[in-house]
Amino acid sequence: MAVKLDGKKLSIKLTNDLQVETKTLKNQGIIPKLAVILVGDDPASRVYVRNKHRMAEKIGIESLDLRLAKDTSEAELLEKIALLNNDPTINGILVQLPLPDQINADRITKTISPKKDVDGFHPYNLGRLFVNDPYAIPCTPNGIMYLLREYGISVDRKNVVIVGRSKIVGRPLAALMLNQNATVTVAHSHTKNLSEITRQADILVAAVGRVNFIQAQDVKPGAIVIDVGINRNAAGKLVGDVEQTEVGQVAGYLTPVPGGVGPMTIAMLMKQTIEFAKWSKQEK
Ligand SMILES: Nc1nc2c(c(=O)[nH]1)N[C@@H](CN(C=O)c1ccc(C(=O)N[C@@H](CCC(=O)O)C(=O)O)cc1)CN2
């Protein structure tokens, strides 16, 4: 039976530590401030944004809740971002994804000042990550690395297979793993003989967005399996990309859904916002 990698528990511990840190910063006159922009009314995005504000409040981070109508134009959103870029009281800017079709997410990402890009999606920040000189690190991959470290799992010399090549998870996670001496394979929808490849993995990461995509026969016995998926199954239940019951019998470690990678994403966002607030005083 796989050991559960409990992101929920770990995120609570990290949140408590961050709460202590903001108290210390407050005594130095530093109050971290995060601006979160939500365009439209996607129900899942509304939940994530609400959770971000709640977590910020609990920790002692000021958060600005900016809601824009779903027919907002790209120009209007760019204007909003420009104002926040120039506002010295704002340490972090986040635009919740996905965006409505009329808005190009890449153009939006590139407009956020790299020094305020708490999501770490700006090409400047992704580039720094790829040359192993990170500034901002995307929250989900950063949360995965934090989770592994806290459970005493080193990636050094491990065969890591990441299924999914998105800009927000697969690609930055590959860089983070490589920077820590893992041997990394990134598989995707065009990969041949996928199961043969996933069975070589000491650490297998599933980030494809498809229910039950990874089955027990795709997993090497004893492997560490990280399930990044957040999907609704036919019954409307929240499930990941990994068929958890059978894989749980084969794997050595497994992240649950819910309660695995998801909560770490928000905790890492808070950590990054606090770091930005500190760095803004140090001109890092
Ligand atoms: N600008 C961004 N947009 C999106 C990101 C992101 O990192 N930055 N990631 C995802 C959504 N996301 C955060 O924004 C996110 C998703 C899931 C969770 C989470 O805690 N999930 C829980 C279950 C919550 C539920 O019941 O629905 C879990 O897995 O236990 C947190 C954050 C896409 N957009």
Coordinates of C-alpha atoms and ligand atoms in Angstrom, one line a residue:
M1 CA 0.0 0.0 0.0
A2 CA 1.5 3.4 -1.1
V3 CA 2.4 6.0 1.5
K4 CA 0.2 9.0 1.1
L5 CA 2.0 12.3 0.2
D6 CA -0.3 14.5 2.2
G7 CA -0.3 18.0 0.6
K8 CA -3.2 19.1 2.7
K9 CA -1.4 18.5 5.9
L10 CA 1.9 19.9 4.7
S11 CA 0.2 23.1 3.3
I12 CA -1.3 23.7 6.8
K13 CA 2.1 23.4 8.4
L14 CA 3.6 25.8 5.8
T15 CA 0.8 28.2 6.2
N16 CA 1.4 28.4 9.9
D17 CA 5.1 29.1 9.3
L18 CA 4.2 31.8 6.8
Q19 CA 1.8 33.4 9.4
V20 CA 4.8 33.7 11.8
E21 CA 6.9 35.2 9.1
T22 CA 4.4 37.9 8.1
K23 CA 4.2 38.9 11.8
T24 CA 7.9 39.5 11.9
L25 CA 7.8 41.4 8.6
K26 CA 5.0 43.6 9.9
N27 CA 7.3 44.7 12.7
Q28 CA 9.7 45.8 10.0
G29 CA 6.9 47.7 8.2
I30 CA 6.5 45.1 5.4
I31 CA 3.0 44.0 4.6
P32 CA 3.0 41.7 1.5
K33 CA 0.2 42.6 -1.0
L34 CA -1.2 40.3 -3.8
A35 CA -3.5 41.4 -6.6
V36 CA -5.7 38.6 -8.0
I37 CA -7.6 39.2 -11.2
L38 CA -10.5 37.0 -12.2
V39 CA -12.0 37.5 -15.6
G40 CA -15.5 35.9 -16.0
D41 CA -17.3 33.5 -13.8
D42 CA -15.8 30.0 -14.4
P43 CA -17.1 28.1 -11.3
A44 CA -13.8 26.3 -10.6
S45 CA -11.7 29.5 -11.0
R46 CA -14.1 31.3 -8.6
V47 CA -13.4 28.6 -5.9
Y48 CA -9.6 28.8 -6.4
V49 CA -9.6 32.6 -6.3
R50 CA -11.8 32.6 -3.1
N51 CA -9.4 30.1 -1.5
K52 CA -6.4 32.3 -2.5
H53 CA -8.0 35.3 -0.7
R54 CA -8.9 33.3 2.3
M55 CA -5.5 31.9 2.6
A56 CA -3.9 35.3 2.2
E57 CA -6.1 36.8 4.9
K58 CA -5.2 33.9 7.3
I59 CA -1.5 34.4 6.7
G60 CA -1.5 38.2 7.0
I61 CA -1.1 39.0 3.3
E62 CA -3.2 41.8 1.9
S63 CA -5.1 40.7 -1.2
L64 CA -6.8 42.8 -3.8
D65 CA -9.8 41.1 -5.4
L66 CA -10.3 42.3 -8.9
R67 CA -13.2 40.9 -10.8
L68 CA -13.8 41.6 -14.5
A69 CA -16.8 40.7 -16.7
K70 CA -16.4 37.7 -19.0
D71 CA -16.6 40.0 -22.1
T72 CA -13.7 42.2 -20.9
S73 CA -11.4 42.9 -23.8
E74 CA -7.7 42.1 -23.9
A75 CA -6.9 45.8 -24.0
E76 CA -8.9 46.5 -20.8
L77 CA -7.1 43.7 -19.0
L78 CA -3.7 44.9 -20.2
E79 CA -4.5 48.4 -18.9
K80 CA -5.4 47.0 -15.5
I81 CA -2.1 45.1 -15.4
A82 CA -0.2 48.2 -16.3
L83 CA -1.7 50.1 -13.4
L84 CA -0.8 47.2 -11.0
N85 CA 2.8 47.0 -12.4
N86 CA 3.2 50.7 -11.6
D87 CA 1.7 50.5 -8.1
P88 CA 4.6 50.3 -5.6
T89 CA 2.3 48.9 -2.9
I90 CA 1.6 45.7 -4.9
N91 CA 4.1 42.9 -4.6
G92 CA 2.4 40.2 -6.7
I93 CA 0.0 40.1 -9.6
L94 CA -1.9 37.0 -10.6
V95 CA -4.3 36.5 -13.5
Q96 CA -6.4 33.4 -12.9
L97 CA -6.3 30.9 -15.8
P98 CA -8.1 29.9 -18.0
L99 CA -9.0 33.2 -19.6
P100 CA -12.0 33.8 -21.9
D101 CA -11.4 33.1 -25.6
Q102 CA -11.1 36.8 -26.6
I103 CA -8.0 37.2 -24.4
N104 CA -4.6 35.8 -25.4
A105 CA -3.1 34.3 -22.2
D106 CA 0.5 34.5 -23.5
R107 CA 0.2 38.2 -24.1
I108 CA -1.2 38.7 -20.7
T109 CA 1.5 36.7 -19.0
K110 CA 4.2 38.7 -20.8
T111 CA 2.7 42.0 -19.6
I112 CA 3.0 41.3 -15.9
S113 CA 6.2 42.7 -14.5
P114 CA 8.6 39.7 -14.0
K115 CA 9.3 41.0 -10.5
K116 CA 5.6 40.9 -9.6
D117 CA 4.9 37.6 -11.5
V118 CA 4.0 35.4 -8.5
D119 CA 2.9 32.7 -10.9
G120 CA 6.3 32.5 -12.5
F121 CA 4.7 32.2 -16.0
H122 CA 6.5 35.2 -17.6
P123 CA 9.1 34.0 -20.2
Y124 CA 11.8 35.9 -18.2
N125 CA 11.1 33.8 -15.1
L126 CA 10.7 30.5 -17.1
G127 CA 14.1 31.3 -18.8
R128 CA 15.8 32.0 -15.4
L129 CA 14.4 28.6 -14.2
F130 CA 15.8 26.9 -17.3
V131 CA 19.3 28.3 -16.7
N132 CA 19.1 27.3 -13.0
D133 CA 19.0 30.8 -11.7
P134 CA 15.3 31.0 -10.6
Y135 CA 13.5 34.1 -9.5
A136 CA 9.8 33.2 -9.5
I137 CA 8.9 29.5 -9.8
P138 CA 5.4 28.3 -11.0
C139 CA 3.5 27.3 -7.9
T140 CA 2.3 23.8 -8.8
P141 CA 5.8 22.5 -9.8
N142 CA 7.3 24.3 -6.8
G143 CA 4.7 22.7 -4.5
I144 CA 5.6 19.2 -5.9
M145 CA 9.3 19.8 -5.2
Y146 CA 8.5 21.0 -1.7
L147 CA 6.3 18.0 -1.0
L148 CA 9.0 15.6 -2.1
R149 CA 11.7 17.4 -0.1
E150 CA 9.5 17.4 3.1
Y151 CA 8.9 13.6 2.7
G152 CA 12.7 13.1 2.5
I153 CA 12.6 12.1 -1.2
S154 CA 15.6 13.2 -3.2
V155 CA 15.3 13.4 -7.0
D156 CA 19.0 13.2 -7.5
R157 CA 19.9 10.4 -10.0
K158 CA 16.2 9.4 -10.2
N159 CA 14.4 8.6 -13.5
V160 CA 11.6 11.1 -13.6
V161 CA 8.9 10.8 -16.2
I162 CA 6.5 13.7 -16.5
V163 CA 3.4 13.1 -18.6
G164 CA 2.2 16.5 -19.8
R165 CA 4.2 19.4 -21.3
S166 CA 2.1 22.4 -20.3
K167 CA 3.8 25.8 -19.6
I168 CA 2.4 25.9 -16.1
V169 CA 3.3 22.3 -14.9
G170 CA 5.2 19.9 -17.2
R171 CA 7.9 22.2 -18.6
P172 CA 8.8 24.1 -15.4
L173 CA 8.7 20.9 -13.4
A174 CA 11.1 19.3 -15.9
A175 CA 13.5 22.2 -15.3
L176 CA 13.2 22.0 -11.5
M177 CA 13.9 18.2 -11.6
L178 CA 16.9 18.6 -14.0
N179 CA 18.3 21.4 -11.8
Q180 CA 18.3 18.8 -9.0
N181 CA 20.1 16.2 -11.0
A182 CA 17.2 14.0 -12.0
T183 CA 17.2 12.3 -15.4
V184 CA 14.0 13.7 -16.9
T185 CA 11.7 12.5 -19.7
V186 CA 8.7 14.6 -20.7
A187 CA 6.0 12.6 -22.4
H188 CA 3.0 14.0 -24.2
S189 CA 0.2 13.2 -26.6
H190 CA 2.6 12.4 -29.4
T191 CA 4.8 10.0 -27.3
K192 CA 5.0 6.5 -28.6
N193 CA 4.9 3.4 -26.3
L194 CA 3.9 5.6 -23.3
S195 CA 3.4 2.8 -20.9
E196 CA 6.8 1.4 -21.6
I197 CA 8.3 4.8 -20.7
T198 CA 6.2 5.4 -17.6
R199 CA 7.2 1.9 -16.2
Q200 CA 10.8 3.1 -16.2
A201 CA 10.0 6.0 -13.8
D202 CA 11.2 6.1 -10.2
I203 CA 9.1 9.3 -10.0
L204 CA 6.0 9.4 -12.3
V205 CA 4.1 12.7 -12.6
A206 CA 0.7 12.7 -14.3
A207 CA -0.4 16.2 -15.5
V208 CA -2.6 15.5 -18.5
G209 CA -6.1 16.4 -17.3
R210 CA -7.7 13.0 -18.1
V211 CA -9.5 10.8 -15.6
N212 CA -7.8 7.5 -14.9
F213 CA -5.1 8.1 -17.5
I214 CA -2.4 6.3 -15.5
Q215 CA -3.3 2.8 -14.5
A216 CA -1.5 0.2 -12.3
Q217 CA 0.1 -1.5 -15.3
D218 CA 1.8 1.9 -16.2
V219 CA 3.6 2.1 -12.9
K220 CA 6.8 0.5 -11.7
P221 CA 6.4 -1.3 -8.3
G222 CA 7.5 1.0 -5.5
A223 CA 7.5 4.2 -7.7
I224 CA 6.6 7.6 -6.4
V225 CA 3.5 8.8 -8.2
I226 CA 2.4 12.4 -8.3
D227 CA -1.1 13.1 -9.5
V228 CA -1.5 16.7 -10.7
G229 CA -4.9 16.2 -12.4
I230 CA -8.0 18.0 -11.2
N231 CA -10.9 16.5 -13.1
R232 CA -14.6 15.7 -12.5
N233 CA -15.6 12.1 -13.2
A234 CA -19.0 11.1 -14.6
A235 CA -20.5 11.2 -11.1
G236 CA -19.2 14.8 -10.6
K237 CA -16.6 13.7 -8.1
L238 CA -13.2 15.4 -8.0
V239 CA -10.5 13.0 -9.3
G240 CA -7.0 13.2 -10.7
D241 CA -5.3 11.6 -13.7
V242 CA -4.3 8.5 -11.8
E243 CA -6.5 5.5 -11.1
Q244 CA -5.8 5.8 -7.4
T245 CA -7.2 2.5 -6.0
E246 CA -5.1 0.0 -8.1
V247 CA -2.1 2.4 -8.4
G248 CA -2.1 2.7 -4.6
Q249 CA -1.4 -1.1 -4.4
V250 CA 1.6 -0.8 -6.7
A251 CA 3.2 2.6 -6.0
G252 CA 5.5 3.3 -3.0
Y253 CA 4.2 6.8 -2.6
L254 CA 1.1 8.5 -4.0
T255 CA -0.4 12.0 -3.8
P256 CA -4.2 11.9 -3.3
V257 CA -6.8 14.0 -5.2
P258 CA -8.1 16.0 -3.5
G259 CA -5.5 16.8 -0.8
G260 CA -2.3 16.3 -2.7
V261 CA -0.7 18.7 -5.1
G262 CA -3.7 21.2 -5.2
P263 CA -3.3 22.6 -1.7
M264 CA 0.4 23.0 -2.2
T265 CA -0.2 25.3 -5.2
I266 CA -1.9 27.9 -3.1
A267 CA 0.6 27.6 -0.2
M268 CA 3.5 28.1 -2.6
L269 CA 1.7 31.2 -4.0
M270 CA 1.6 32.7 -0.5
K271 CA 5.3 31.9 0.0
Q272 CA 6.3 33.5 -3.3
T273 CA 4.3 36.6 -2.5
I274 CA 6.0 37.0 0.9
E275 CA 9.4 36.5 -0.8
F276 CA 8.6 39.2 -3.4
A277 CA 7.7 41.6 -0.6
K278 CA 11.0 41.0 1.1
W279 CA 13.0 41.2 -2.2
S280 CA 11.3 44.5 -3.1
K281 CA 13.0 46.0 -0.1
Q282 CA 16.4 44.4 -1.0
E283 CA 16.3 45.2 -4.7
K284 CA 17.1 41.4 -5.5
Ligands
LIG1 N1 -2.9 31.9 -12.6 C1 -3.1 30.6 -12.3 N2 -4.1 30.0 -12.8 C2 -4.2 28.6 -12.6 C3 -3.3 27.9 -11.7 C4 -2.2 28.7 -11.3 O1 -1.3 28.1 -10.6 N3 -2.1 30.0 -11.5 N4 -3.5 26.6 -11.4 C5 -4.8 26.0 -11.6 C6 -5.8 26.3 -10.6 N5 -5.4 26.4 -9.2 C7 -4.8 27.6 -8.8 O2 -5.0 28.7 -9.4 C8 -5.6 25.5 -8.2 C9 -6.3 24.3 -8.5 C10 -6.6 23.4 -7.4 C11 -6.3 23.7 -6.1 C12 -6.7 22.8 -5.0 O3 -6.4 23.1 -3.9 N6 -7.4 21.7 -5.3 C13 -8.0 20.9 -4.2 C14 -9.4 20.7 -4.5 C15 -10.3 21.9 -4.6 C16 -11.7 21.6 -5.0 O4 -12.4 21.0 -4.2 O5 -12.1 22.0 -6.2 C17 -7.2 19.6 -4.1 O6 -6.6 19.2 -5.1 O7 -7.2 19.1 -3.0 C18 -5.7 24.9 -5.9 C19 -5.4 25.7 -6.9 C20 -5.3 26.5 -13.0 N7 -5.3 27.9 -13.0

